Coordinates of C-alpha atoms and ligand atoms in Angstrom, one line a residue:
M618 CA 0.0 0.0 0.0
A619 CA 2.7 2.4 1.0
T620 CA 5.1 1.9 -1.8
A621 CA 2.8 3.3 -4.5
T622 CA 2.2 6.6 -2.6
K623 CA 4.5 9.5 -3.5
A624 CA 4.8 12.5 -1.3
K625 CA 2.8 14.9 -3.4
P626 CA 1.2 17.5 -1.2
A627 CA -2.1 18.8 -2.5
K628 CA -2.0 22.4 -3.6
A629 CA -5.0 24.5 -4.2
A630 CA -5.3 28.0 -5.7
N631 CA -6.8 29.6 -2.6
T632 CA -4.4 27.9 -0.1
A633 CA -2.7 30.3 2.2
P634 CA 1.1 29.8 2.1
E635 CA 1.2 28.7 5.7
I636 CA -1.3 25.9 5.0
A637 CA 0.7 24.3 2.2
F638 CA 3.3 21.7 3.1
T639 CA 6.8 22.5 1.8
L640 CA 8.5 19.3 3.0
K641 CA 11.9 20.6 2.2
T642 CA 13.8 17.8 4.0
A643 CA 13.8 14.1 3.2
A644 CA 12.8 13.4 6.8
L645 CA 9.7 15.4 6.5
R646 CA 8.8 13.9 3.1
N647 CA 9.2 10.4 4.6
L648 CA 7.0 11.3 7.6
F649 CA 4.3 12.8 5.3
E650 CA 4.1 9.5 3.3
M651 CA 3.9 7.3 6.4
T652 CA 1.2 9.4 8.0
R653 CA -0.8 9.7 4.8
E654 CA -1.4 6.0 4.8
I655 CA -2.7 6.2 8.4
A656 CA -5.0 9.1 7.4
D657 CA -6.4 7.0 4.5
L658 CA -7.0 4.0 6.9
W659 CA -8.8 6.3 9.4
A660 CA -11.1 7.4 6.6
I661 CA -11.9 3.8 5.6
Q662 CA -12.6 3.1 9.3
G663 CA -15.0 6.0 9.3
L664 CA -16.8 4.7 6.2
L665 CA -17.2 1.3 7.7
G666 CA -18.6 2.8 10.9
W667 CA -20.9 5.1 9.0
D668 CA -22.2 2.1 7.0
Q669 CA -22.7 0.0 10.2
Q670 CA -24.9 2.7 11.7
T671 CA -26.9 3.7 8.6
Q672 CA -27.1 1.0 5.8
M673 CA -25.8 -2.3 7.0
P674 CA -28.3 -5.1 7.5
P675 CA -28.5 -5.9 11.2
G676 CA -27.6 -9.5 10.6
A677 CA -24.1 -8.5 9.5
N678 CA -23.1 -6.9 12.8
E679 CA -20.9 -9.8 14.1
V680 CA -18.8 -10.1 10.9
R681 CA -18.6 -6.3 10.6
S682 CA -17.3 -6.0 14.1
E683 CA -14.6 -8.5 13.4
Q684 CA -13.6 -6.8 10.2
M685 CA -13.4 -3.5 12.0
A686 CA -11.3 -5.1 14.7
T687 CA -8.9 -6.4 12.0
L688 CA -8.6 -3.0 10.5
E689 CA -8.0 -1.4 13.9
A690 CA -5.2 -3.8 14.6
I691 CA -3.5 -2.8 11.3
V692 CA -3.9 0.9 12.2
H693 CA -2.5 0.3 15.7
A694 CA 0.5 -1.6 14.3
K695 CA 1.2 1.3 11.9
R696 CA 0.7 4.0 14.6
S697 CA 3.0 2.3 17.0
A698 CA 5.6 1.0 14.5
P699 CA 9.2 1.6 15.7
A700 CA 9.9 2.9 12.1
L701 CA 7.4 5.6 12.6
G702 CA 9.0 6.5 15.9
K703 CA 12.4 6.9 14.1
A704 CA 10.8 8.9 11.3
I705 CA 9.3 11.3 13.8
A706 CA 12.6 11.8 15.6
K707 CA 14.4 12.5 12.3
A708 CA 11.7 15.0 11.3
E709 CA 11.9 16.7 14.7
A710 CA 15.7 17.0 14.3
A711 CA 15.3 18.4 10.8
L712 CA 12.8 21.0 12.1
E713 CA 15.2 22.0 14.9
A714 CA 18.1 22.4 12.5
H715 CA 16.3 24.5 9.9
P716 CA 13.2 26.0 11.4
E717 CA 13.1 28.7 8.7
R718 CA 12.5 26.0 6.0
A719 CA 9.2 24.8 7.5
T720 CA 5.7 26.2 7.3
V721 CA 3.2 25.9 10.1
A722 CA 1.7 22.9 8.3
D723 CA 5.1 21.2 8.3
R724 CA 5.5 21.8 12.0
A725 CA 1.9 20.7 12.8
L726 CA 2.4 17.5 10.9
V727 CA 5.4 16.6 13.1
R728 CA 3.6 17.6 16.3
E729 CA 0.5 15.6 15.4
A730 CA 2.6 12.6 14.3
R731 CA 4.4 12.7 17.7
R732 CA 1.1 12.9 19.6
M733 CA -0.5 10.0 17.6
Y734 CA 2.6 7.8 18.1
D735 CA 2.9 8.6 21.8
Q736 CA -0.8 7.8 22.4
A737 CA -0.3 4.5 20.7
T738 CA 2.9 3.5 22.5
K739 CA 2.5 4.8 26.0
L740 CA 0.0 2.1 27.2
P741 CA 1.6 -1.3 27.8
E742 CA -0.2 -4.2 25.9
Q743 CA -1.1 -6.0 29.1
F744 CA -2.8 -2.8 30.4
V745 CA -4.8 -2.3 27.2
R746 CA -6.0 -5.9 27.5
D747 CA -7.0 -5.4 31.2
F748 CA -8.8 -2.2 30.3
T749 CA -10.7 -3.8 27.4
V750 CA -11.8 -6.7 29.6
A751 CA -12.9 -4.4 32.5
T752 CA -14.9 -2.1 30.4
A753 CA -16.6 -4.9 28.4
T754 CA -17.6 -6.4 31.8
G755 CA -18.4 -2.9 33.1
Y756 CA -20.8 -2.2 30.2
D757 CA -22.7 -5.5 30.8
I758 CA -23.0 -5.0 34.6
W759 CA -24.0 -1.3 34.1
H760 CA -26.8 -2.3 31.7
K761 CA -28.3 -4.8 34.2
A762 CA -27.7 -2.6 37.2
R763 CA -29.5 0.2 35.6
E764 CA -32.5 -2.0 34.6
A765 CA -32.7 -3.1 38.3
N766 CA -31.9 0.4 39.7
D767 CA -29.2 -1.3 41.7
F768 CA -26.1 0.9 42.1
A769 CA -24.5 -1.4 44.7
A770 CA -24.3 -4.0 41.9
F771 CA -22.5 -1.6 39.7
A772 CA -20.1 -0.1 42.3
P773 CA -17.4 -2.8 42.5
I774 CA -16.7 -2.8 38.7
L775 CA -16.8 1.0 38.6
E776 CA -14.2 1.1 41.3
R777 CA -12.0 -1.2 39.2
I778 CA -12.5 0.9 36.1
V779 CA -11.7 4.1 38.0
E780 CA -8.5 2.5 39.3
L781 CA -7.6 1.6 35.7
V782 CA -8.4 5.1 34.4
R783 CA -6.0 6.5 37.1
Q784 CA -3.4 4.1 35.9
R785 CA -4.0 5.1 32.3
S786 CA -3.5 8.8 33.3
R787 CA -0.1 7.9 34.9
Y788 CA 1.0 6.1 31.7
L789 CA 0.0 9.0 29.6
D790 CA 1.8 11.6 31.7
P791 CA 3.6 10.5 34.9
Q792 CA 4.5 14.1 35.7
A793 CA 0.9 15.5 35.6
S794 CA 0.0 17.4 38.7
D795 CA -3.7 16.6 38.3
P796 CA -4.5 13.0 37.2
Y797 CA -7.5 14.3 35.2
A798 CA -5.4 16.5 33.0
P799 CA -3.9 13.8 30.7
L800 CA -7.4 12.4 30.2
F801 CA -8.8 15.8 29.3
D802 CA -5.8 16.5 27.0
E803 CA -6.7 13.5 24.8
Y804 CA -9.9 15.4 23.7
E805 CA -8.8 19.0 24.0
P806 CA -5.0 18.9 23.3
G807 CA -3.1 22.0 24.3
M808 CA -5.9 23.5 26.4
P809 CA -4.7 23.8 30.0
L810 CA -7.1 22.1 32.3
E811 CA -7.0 25.1 34.7
I812 CA -8.4 27.4 32.0
A813 CA -11.2 25.0 31.3
E814 CA -11.9 24.5 35.0
K815 CA -12.1 28.2 35.7
A816 CA -14.4 28.8 32.7
L817 CA -16.8 26.1 33.8
E818 CA -16.9 27.3 37.3
Q819 CA -17.7 30.9 36.2
L820 CA -20.3 29.5 33.9
R821 CA -22.0 27.6 36.7
K822 CA -21.9 30.6 39.0
A823 CA -23.7 32.7 36.4
T824 CA -26.2 30.0 35.2
V825 CA -27.6 28.8 38.5
P826 CA -29.1 32.2 39.5
L827 CA -30.2 32.9 36.0
L828 CA -32.1 29.6 35.9
R829 CA -33.8 30.5 39.2
R830 CA -35.0 33.7 37.7
V831 CA -36.3 31.9 34.7
R832 CA -38.1 29.4 36.8
A833 CA -39.8 32.2 38.8
A834 CA -40.9 34.0 35.7
K835 CA -44.1 33.5 33.7
Q836 CA -43.7 30.4 31.6
V837 CA -43.6 30.3 27.8
E838 CA -46.8 29.3 25.9
A839 CA -46.0 26.4 23.7
G840 CA -49.2 24.4 23.2
F841 CA -49.0 24.9 19.5
M842 CA -45.8 22.7 19.4
E843 CA -47.9 19.6 20.2
G844 CA -49.1 17.3 17.5
T845 CA -48.0 14.6 15.1
F846 CA -45.4 15.5 12.5
P847 CA -45.0 12.8 9.9
H848 CA -41.6 11.3 9.4
D849 CA -41.3 12.1 5.6
D850 CA -42.4 15.7 6.1
Q851 CA -39.7 16.2 8.7
I852 CA -37.0 14.7 6.5
K853 CA -38.1 16.9 3.6
L854 CA -38.0 20.0 5.8
S855 CA -34.6 19.0 7.3
R856 CA -33.1 18.6 3.8
R857 CA -34.5 22.1 2.9
F858 CA -32.8 23.6 5.9
L859 CA -29.5 21.9 5.1
E860 CA -29.7 23.6 1.7
I861 CA -30.6 27.0 3.4
I862 CA -27.6 26.9 5.6
G863 CA -25.3 25.9 2.8
Y864 CA -24.6 22.2 3.3
S865 CA -23.1 20.8 0.1
F866 CA -25.0 17.7 -1.1
E867 CA -22.4 17.5 -3.9
H868 CA -19.9 16.5 -1.1
G869 CA -22.2 14.9 1.4
R870 CA -25.5 13.1 2.1
L871 CA -28.2 12.8 4.8
D872 CA -29.2 9.3 6.2
L873 CA -31.1 7.9 9.1
T874 CA -29.5 6.4 12.2
A875 CA -30.3 5.8 15.9
H876 CA -27.9 8.4 17.4
P877 CA -27.2 11.3 15.0
F878 CA -23.6 12.0 14.0
E879 CA -21.4 13.6 11.3
Q880 CA -18.8 11.6 9.5
S881 CA -16.0 12.8 7.3
I882 CA -14.5 10.2 4.9
G883 CA -11.0 11.7 5.0
S884 CA -11.5 14.9 3.0
P885 CA -13.8 17.9 2.5
D886 CA -15.1 16.0 -0.6
D887 CA -17.2 13.5 1.4
V888 CA -18.7 14.7 4.7
R889 CA -21.9 13.0 5.7
V890 CA -24.6 13.8 8.2
T891 CA -27.3 11.6 9.9
T892 CA -30.5 12.1 11.8
R893 CA -33.5 10.4 13.4
V894 CA -37.1 11.5 13.7
H895 CA -39.5 11.8 16.6
E896 CA -43.0 12.2 15.2
D897 CA -44.3 14.0 18.3
D898 CA -41.5 16.6 18.2
V899 CA -41.2 19.0 15.3
V900 CA -37.9 20.6 16.1
S901 CA -35.8 17.7 17.5
C902 CA -34.9 16.3 14.1
L903 CA -34.4 19.8 12.5
M904 CA -32.2 21.0 15.3
S905 CA -30.1 17.8 15.3
V906 CA -29.6 18.2 11.5
M907 CA -28.5 21.9 12.0
H908 CA -26.1 20.6 14.7
E909 CA -24.6 17.9 12.6
C910 CA -24.4 20.4 9.7
G911 CA -22.3 22.7 11.9
H912 CA -19.8 19.8 12.3
A913 CA -20.0 19.1 8.6
H914 CA -19.4 22.8 7.7
Y915 CA -16.1 22.5 9.6
E916 CA -15.0 19.3 7.8
Q917 CA -16.2 20.6 4.4
G918 CA -14.3 23.8 5.0
I919 CA -10.9 22.4 5.7
D920 CA -8.3 23.5 3.1
P921 CA -7.8 21.0 0.3
A922 CA -4.1 21.0 0.9
L923 CA -4.8 19.1 4.1
K924 CA -6.9 16.3 2.6
R925 CA -5.7 12.8 3.2
T926 CA -3.3 13.9 5.9
I927 CA -3.4 13.6 9.7
L928 CA -4.1 17.4 9.8
G929 CA -7.3 17.0 7.7
G930 CA -9.8 17.0 10.5
G931 CA -11.2 19.4 13.2
T932 CA -8.6 20.3 15.8
S933 CA -10.4 19.2 19.0
S934 CA -13.7 18.0 20.4
G935 CA -14.5 21.4 21.9
I936 CA -13.8 23.4 18.8
H937 CA -15.8 20.9 16.7
E938 CA -18.7 21.2 19.1
S939 CA -18.5 25.0 18.9
Q940 CA -19.2 24.8 15.2
S941 CA -22.2 22.5 15.7
R942 CA -23.6 24.6 18.5
T943 CA -23.2 27.8 16.4
W944 CA -25.6 26.5 13.8
E945 CA -27.9 24.7 16.1
N946 CA -28.3 27.3 18.8
I947 CA -26.7 30.7 18.1
I948 CA -28.1 30.8 14.6
G949 CA -30.8 28.1 14.5
R950 CA -32.6 29.4 17.6
S951 CA -32.3 33.1 16.8
E952 CA -35.2 35.3 15.9
A953 CA -33.3 36.8 13.0
F954 CA -32.8 33.5 11.3
W955 CA -36.5 32.5 11.7
Q956 CA -37.7 35.8 10.4
A957 CA -36.4 34.7 7.1
H958 CA -37.4 31.0 7.2
Y959 CA -40.4 30.6 9.4
G960 CA -42.6 30.4 6.3
E961 CA -41.0 27.1 5.4
M962 CA -42.2 25.7 8.8
Q963 CA -45.6 27.2 8.4
R964 CA -46.1 25.7 4.9
A965 CA -44.8 22.3 6.1
F966 CA -47.1 22.2 9.2
P967 CA -49.9 24.8 8.6
R968 CA -52.3 23.2 11.2
N969 CA -49.8 24.0 14.0
F970 CA -48.2 27.2 12.8
S971 CA -50.3 29.2 10.3
K972 CA -51.7 31.4 13.0
V973 CA -48.7 31.5 15.3
P974 CA -46.4 34.6 14.9
V975 CA -42.7 34.0 14.5
E976 CA -41.9 35.6 17.8
D977 CA -44.0 33.1 19.7
F978 CA -42.4 30.2 17.8
V979 CA -38.9 31.4 18.6
R980 CA -39.8 31.8 22.3
A981 CA -41.2 28.2 22.2
I982 CA -38.1 26.7 20.7
N983 CA -36.0 28.5 23.4
R984 CA -38.1 27.6 26.4
V985 CA -36.4 26.2 29.5
G986 CA -37.6 22.8 30.8
E987 CA -36.9 20.5 33.7
S988 CA -34.7 17.6 32.6
L989 CA -32.8 14.9 34.3
I990 CA -30.4 14.2 31.4
R991 CA -28.4 16.5 29.1
V992 CA -29.7 14.9 25.8
E993 CA -33.1 16.3 26.5
A994 CA -31.9 19.6 27.9
D995 CA -32.4 23.2 26.7
E996 CA -29.7 25.6 25.9
L997 CA -29.6 27.1 29.5
T998 CA -29.7 23.9 31.6
Y999 CA -27.5 21.9 29.2
N1000 CA -24.2 23.3 30.6
L1001 CA -25.2 22.5 34.2
H1002 CA -25.7 18.8 33.3
I1003 CA -22.2 18.8 31.8
I1004 CA -20.6 20.7 34.7
I1005 CA -22.1 18.3 37.2
R1006 CA -20.5 15.4 35.4
F1007 CA -17.2 17.2 35.0
E1008 CA -17.0 18.1 38.7
I1009 CA -17.8 14.5 39.8
E1010 CA -15.3 13.0 37.2
R1011 CA -12.5 15.2 38.3
D1012 CA -13.0 14.6 42.0
L1013 CA -13.4 10.8 41.5
I1014 CA -10.3 10.4 39.4
G1015 CA -8.4 12.7 41.8
G1016 CA -9.4 10.5 44.7
K1017 CA -11.4 13.3 46.5
I1018 CA -14.6 11.3 46.5
Q1019 CA -15.4 7.6 46.5
V1020 CA -17.5 5.5 44.2
R1021 CA -19.9 4.4 47.0
D1022 CA -20.8 8.1 47.6
L1023 CA -21.7 8.9 44.0
P1024 CA -25.5 8.5 44.2
E1025 CA -25.8 11.0 47.0
I1026 CA -23.3 13.5 45.4
W1027 CA -25.1 13.2 42.1
K1028 CA -28.5 13.9 43.7
A1029 CA -27.2 16.8 45.8
K1030 CA -25.6 18.5 42.7
Y1031 CA -28.8 18.1 40.7
R1032 CA -30.8 19.6 43.5
D1033 CA -28.4 22.5 44.1
Y1034 CA -27.7 23.5 40.4
L1035 CA -30.7 22.4 38.5
G1036 CA -33.4 22.3 41.1
V1037 CA -34.5 18.8 40.3
T1038 CA -33.9 15.5 42.2
P1039 CA -33.7 12.3 40.2
P1040 CA -36.3 9.8 41.6
N1041 CA -33.8 6.9 41.4
D1042 CA -30.2 6.0 40.5
A1043 CA -31.2 4.6 37.1
L1044 CA -32.3 8.1 36.1
G1045 CA -29.4 9.7 38.1
V1046 CA -25.9 8.5 38.4
M1047 CA -26.4 5.4 36.2
Q1048 CA -28.1 7.3 33.3
D1049 CA -25.1 7.2 30.9
V1050 CA -23.0 4.5 29.5
H1051 CA -19.7 6.5 29.5
W1052 CA -18.2 5.7 32.9
S1053 CA -18.9 2.0 32.5
S1054 CA -16.9 2.2 29.3
G1055 CA -14.0 4.0 31.0
L1056 CA -14.7 7.2 29.1
F1057 CA -13.4 10.1 31.4
G1058 CA -12.3 13.5 30.2
Y1059 CA -14.7 13.9 27.3
F1060 CA -17.7 15.6 28.9
P1061 CA -16.3 19.0 29.6
T1062 CA -15.6 19.5 25.9
Y1063 CA -19.4 19.8 25.3
S1064 CA -19.7 23.0 27.4
L1065 CA -16.3 24.3 26.2
G1066 CA -17.8 24.1 22.8
N1067 CA -20.6 26.4 23.9
C1068 CA -18.1 28.8 25.3
Y1069 CA -16.0 28.9 22.2
A1070 CA -19.1 29.2 20.0
A1071 CA -20.2 32.4 21.8
Q1072 CA -16.7 33.8 21.9
F1073 CA -16.3 33.2 18.1
A1074 CA -19.8 34.6 17.4
A1075 CA -18.7 37.8 19.2
A1076 CA -15.6 38.1 17.0
M1077 CA -17.7 37.4 13.9
R1078 CA -20.2 40.1 14.9
K1079 CA -17.4 42.6 15.2
A1080 CA -16.4 41.9 11.6
H1081 CA -20.1 41.8 10.5
P1082 CA -22.1 44.2 12.8
D1083 CA -25.1 43.8 10.4
T1084 CA -25.3 40.0 11.2
D1085 CA -28.9 40.0 12.4
A1086 CA -30.1 42.2 9.5
R1087 CA -28.5 39.9 7.0
L1088 CA -29.8 36.7 8.7
A1089 CA -33.3 38.2 8.7
K1090 CA -32.9 38.6 4.9
G1091 CA -32.1 34.9 4.6
E1092 CA -28.3 35.2 4.2
T1093 CA -26.1 32.7 5.9
G1094 CA -23.2 32.3 3.5
F1095 CA -21.3 35.2 5.0
I1096 CA -21.2 33.4 8.4
R1097 CA -19.8 30.2 6.8
E1098 CA -17.3 32.2 4.9
W1099 CA -16.1 33.9 8.1
Q1100 CA -15.9 30.5 9.9
R1101 CA -14.0 29.0 6.9
E1102 CA -11.5 31.8 6.8
H1103 CA -10.7 31.9 10.5
I1104 CA -11.5 28.4 11.8
H1105 CA -12.4 25.7 9.3
R1106 CA -9.6 25.8 6.7
W1107 CA -6.9 25.4 9.3
G1108 CA -7.9 21.8 10.1
T1109 CA -5.6 20.6 12.9
I1110 CA -2.8 23.1 12.2
F1111 CA -3.4 25.0 15.3
Q1112 CA -4.5 23.4 18.6
A1113 CA -7.6 24.7 20.4
D1114 CA -6.1 27.3 22.7
E1115 CA -3.9 28.8 20.0
L1116 CA -6.7 28.9 17.5
C1117 CA -9.0 30.6 20.0
R1118 CA -6.3 33.3 20.6
R1119 CA -5.8 33.8 16.9
V1120 CA -9.5 34.2 16.2
T1121 CA -10.6 36.2 19.2
G1122 CA -7.4 37.7 20.6
E1123 CA -7.7 35.9 23.9
S1124 CA -7.8 32.4 25.5
L1125 CA -11.1 30.7 26.3
N1126 CA -13.3 33.2 28.1
P1127 CA -16.8 32.2 29.4
K1128 CA -18.0 35.8 29.6
Y1129 CA -19.2 35.8 26.0
L1130 CA -21.4 32.7 26.6
I1131 CA -22.7 34.2 29.9
A1132 CA -23.6 37.5 28.3
Y1133 CA -25.3 35.6 25.4
L1134 CA -27.4 33.5 27.8
E1135 CA -28.3 36.4 30.0
E1136 CA -29.4 38.5 27.0
K1137 CA -31.4 35.6 25.4
F1138 CA -33.3 34.4 28.4
T1139 CA -34.0 37.9 29.7
R1140 CA -35.7 38.5 26.4
V1141 CA -37.4 35.1 26.1
Y1142 CA -38.8 35.3 29.7
G1143 CA -39.2 39.0 29.9
L1144 CA -37.0 39.1 33.0
K1145 CA -36.4 42.4 34.7
Ligands
LIG2056 ZN1 -21.9 17.5 18.3

């Protein structure tokens, strides 16, 4: 496979000079070739995963899982190959000797190759096996314990998993001052945990009192949102909105799945989105499509020079989520956007909406509810769900709290922050699969995504002070263009914190999201 590939970096007419690879040394050219093969294999893995969740007949699941395991073993062997380690060391030496001969793309290629190789080689094989066994068992036990609402049955395996996750953290970075930091860094590379931690704390301190004021206010009328909205009509409307916000069907497609996701097949040329329909909810499908389209805009907007390379994807989970949240919430739930497009909704479902003014509709899609789980949460309470999980994860991995105390801690935080108490542990501490699978460190990136989204939107509005007026006229292309110029086209060249500083002039700062939420919910609920 490798032998036929020549190091021929893609060049496009509109590529900024920094984005192009120059590969002026043999060491860099060699590394480019080796990592290109891995990037292609990742894309093929993505395609197989997409197929499994959208098209594959259910009876093929077993054989597909085995095929995917075979492919994963090949990828792992390539990522951890001693030859790759040597190639990276040579490229690092070449960069150090002649920094002036490299572009930021060249340097990012070496940085990401190092990161990828270290991740693949730091965990001993025996540890990986133990982790796989514990989490497979953990998933099984969690599933049964949740059905039976029996946390005590889940606690021992969770203790074992937490111990293994701490071990994993030590392997990843034995010098880390906080054992949670290396886990977080896997999803938000280069973003110091302290900055994220401080941002989430400020966000919590602003959101809890705002939520209390919303709860005390007159509630939003939304009876007209009730009804049955046929599957095919919803899909038709979702396709229409994908077109409106500029999704390229020439380079993508929309399919059905159980849990919506976006999947890039290795380049901006093929970036797919998926959705699902609830016939009793008219906005759930539409908003999830806008969300996935935000992810897709990112991947479709990456510079062609980065295609089929390890820099050809979004730079972090949080930055990726910021793009989806921008289209789902900041634009997709704004009054300006709906002033232009509410007619589409009225024509699709006249019985519900023909007599409802756009202002009432926009208030209804922004109403704040009471929810026990983030997947059903509104824009305001969403972050509190995430923050609760983050605080518990960090204290659990750091050894400040014990597994046996989790149910009580969970309930207390839900009561204090969200004003709701889960009736049992199945709907509380055992609601999600993640911990049983050993997934720690990922959750905070959801709320960081909201913070970045608001911070980027503030920068975009500075460049386009007429944003709302243009949105109300039906324009959205100028927003995508701004995102492409400042965020999308760079792919993984800059890590999250550096990208944020380049785009907005400062590190992650939650004050933009806080101001956005205060402004929006003051208006929606007529707060004083
Ligand atoms: Zn997302």
